[in-house]
Amino acid sequence: MDTRTAASCSLIGQHKSALDTPALLVDLDVMEANIARIVATCRAHGVAWRPHSKAHKTPEIAHMQIAAGATGVTCAKLGEAEVMAAAGIRDILIANQIVGPIKIGRLVDLADRADPIVCADSIENLTELDAAFTRANKRLRVAIEVDIGMNRAGVEPGAPVVAFAREIANRPGLRFAGVVGWEAHATTIGDAAKKEQTVRAAVSLLTASARACREAGYRVEVVSCGGTGTFPYCAHVDFSPALTVLTTVTSRPTPTRIVVDAGKKTMSGDAAMPAPSGLPPIAALKLSAEHAKIELEQPSDVPKIGDKIEFIVGYSDTTVHLHEDRFDLARGRARQDQIAIAPPGIVLSSRVRRP
Amino acid sequence: MDTRTAASCSLIGQHKSALDTPALLVDLDVMEANIARIVATCRAHGVAWRPHSKAHKTPEIAHMQIAAGATGVTCAKLGEAEVMAAAGIRDILIANQIVGPIKIGRLVDLADRADPIVCADSIENLTELDAAFTRANKRLRVAIEVDIGMNRAGVEPGAPVVAFAREIANRPGLRFAGVVGWEAHATTIGDAAKKEQTVRAAVSLLTASARACREAGYRVEVVSCGGTGTFPYCAHVDFSPALTVLTTVTSRPTPTRIVVDAGKKTMSGDAAMPAPSGLPPIAALKLSAEHAKIELEQPSDVPKIGDKIEFIVGYSDTTVHLHEDRFDLARGRARQDQIAIAPPGIVLSSRVRRP
């Protein structure tokens, strides 16, 4: 029983202003243009595009990206990969370590439906992956996570990467697939020149490690880096935001203060704050669990209680997973009823709402 | 189809160390002791306890709280109230404004199954609530949200509250229920004396407003304030953390660095960071989406890759809603298979996993 069903059915063709709030919206016109631009730019530079599914958690969108030219998908964890594999996607990079008997058992099963690549950075992990895949008479593609300056997980670049490639290549249940790094430490740099320099330095540690592996005789299929916060610098491509959250004004306690019905449980302020559109200049924006509080620079009697405000999402990664479903819009109107967003590990028939 | 089913079934009676990670755990022994302590303290002070369901999002726990002596539940929004009402709970305070025809239509429906109280702070909202409930020949309990220093939504304390009570009492579809405030601005104060003083000042604005309403002839059924961050000061009750997240060490890149498989998509760092237990002294803790990075003060060869680390959750409100389900433990062992956590508006048969 879904108590929202009565309110949410039959919204196909309706304008977004008719939707209940808070609602996660995707402007398909903008998203499709972004996909086309990224694919064209990557092609022009002779590199592959493997978009991260954590940004949308929706198999249909992954299929749209692959149809446009993406080589496969990236996932943050095993549960997301299971969702993509169940939707028929085979080439999946899990940009993380898969550790322990329960998850490795699931990974062995996943290898029947997909050809995943996992990242590793420790001998212990290689040993347990190899044992499980050898026992199952299967072979797992393993990429080396390289620490290119983020200082989280990862093998040190250069010679340690080559030594680790040898460890992978020597194990019968594993196949060396390449190198993976993430220049996350560059994403928060404001100054464009310094940011470009930091991205370049980080990525060159990765490409040098890949080159060293090739010189040592190992085939390097994947050299993976880049993300939304660094695309303009490492892939020379920019794009327009397609993801928004529609909200309703629920309180106007003062002429400068606006309170809406969406907070950090609906649109994350992590990494970047959401940006309300169509308002006079704003002095401050604060999120609590179920409220956003906007302070205008000057008093205004609009918007009024009940008016809708659309926020451009600051960071999709920490916003999409907060939602059960999403509205896809074309020319501002709902193209179909809500799309279920797949939580990791729960495989949905994605055109059908959850119970 | 749930791809996790094979791994997650039949865990009843197993020790928590056997669970896959990340896993949200509740120690029922600790939770039940907390409930008993809060009820006893509230009784001793002659006040009612109306726990907030956003902390657990689980009808069974709400029923346990009511059975122990709670007067009803508090919800943050309509969707949460719908979940609690479907589970048979009638006395529900929605500590928020319900605005607009879609939500007010749902609220009118909800009044068939429960006796909700909503908060209001504007004449516009009173007018639309009254019109809908009058048309439906029903009567809605309305409390006044009072701004007691948080400066978000709410009517100013004192005379404006009495004037607003009159506005509610004059409308045939509405019934004045009381006053609600939240001293959230006190939660982040570190100094105990200053915190107590701030809580006392805020709450006295609320109690003075309630007194003024009573003196003007209005019955004040509810005077609602207090929350986890202020309980020791406004309710003189403290408690032990019962909510944890179990994680696995996935990477040990250096002798001082530990990386585990849970990040801010699993355990929020909002309001307060989660605290790993059983480790040597920690120099730093950082959360990214699917990783937590711990830096130890001194090098250590334990924990090893594959070891489990349990984090005490920093803030339940922004952690529980990240999970699909939860393990309830008694004496460290799973008491039953996973408990589904109810997303707002989606009514679950809560002992049954989602599809």
Coordinates of N, CA and C in Angstrom, one line a residue, chain A residues 10 17 58 64 66-67 83 111 193 225 230 257 328 331 336 341:
Chain A
S10 N -1.1 9.3 -12.7 CA -1.7 10.0 -13.8 C -1.1 11.4 -13.9
S17 N 4.7 22.3 -12.2 CA 4.0 23.1 -11.1 C 2.9 22.3 -10.5
T58 N 19.8 4.8 -11.6 CA 18.7 4.5 -12.5 C 19.2 3.7 -13.7
M64 N 20.7 4.8 -21.4 CA 20.7 6.0 -22.3 C 22.2 6.4 -22.6
I66 N 24.9 4.5 -22.3 CA 25.6 3.5 -23.1 C 25.2 3.6 -24.6
A67 N 23.9 3.8 -24.8 CA 23.4 3.9 -26.2 C 24.1 5.1 -26.9
V83 N 22.5 -4.0 -9.1 CA 21.3 -3.4 -9.8 C 21.6 -3.2 -11.3
A111 N 29.5 -12.3 -11.3 CA 30.3 -12.6 -12.5 C 29.6 -13.5 -13.5
A193 N 43.3 28.3 -12.0 CA 44.7 27.9 -12.4 C 45.3 26.9 -11.5
C225 N 39.8 8.1 -14.3 CA 39.9 9.2 -13.3 C 38.8 10.2 -13.7
T230 N 35.8 17.8 -11.6 CA 37.0 18.1 -12.3 C 36.9 17.9 -13.8
R257 N 12.3 36.5 5.1 CA 12.6 35.1 5.4 C 11.5 34.2 4.7
D328 N 10.8 12.6 -14.4 CA 11.5 13.0 -15.6 C 10.6 14.0 -16.4
R331 N 10.3 19.3 -21.8 CA 9.7 20.6 -21.9 C 8.8 21.0 -20.7
Q336 N 6.5 10.7 -17.8 CA 5.8 9.5 -17.4 C 5.6 9.5 -15.9
I341 N 14.0 5.0 -8.0 CA 15.4 5.1 -7.8 C 15.9 3.9 -7.1

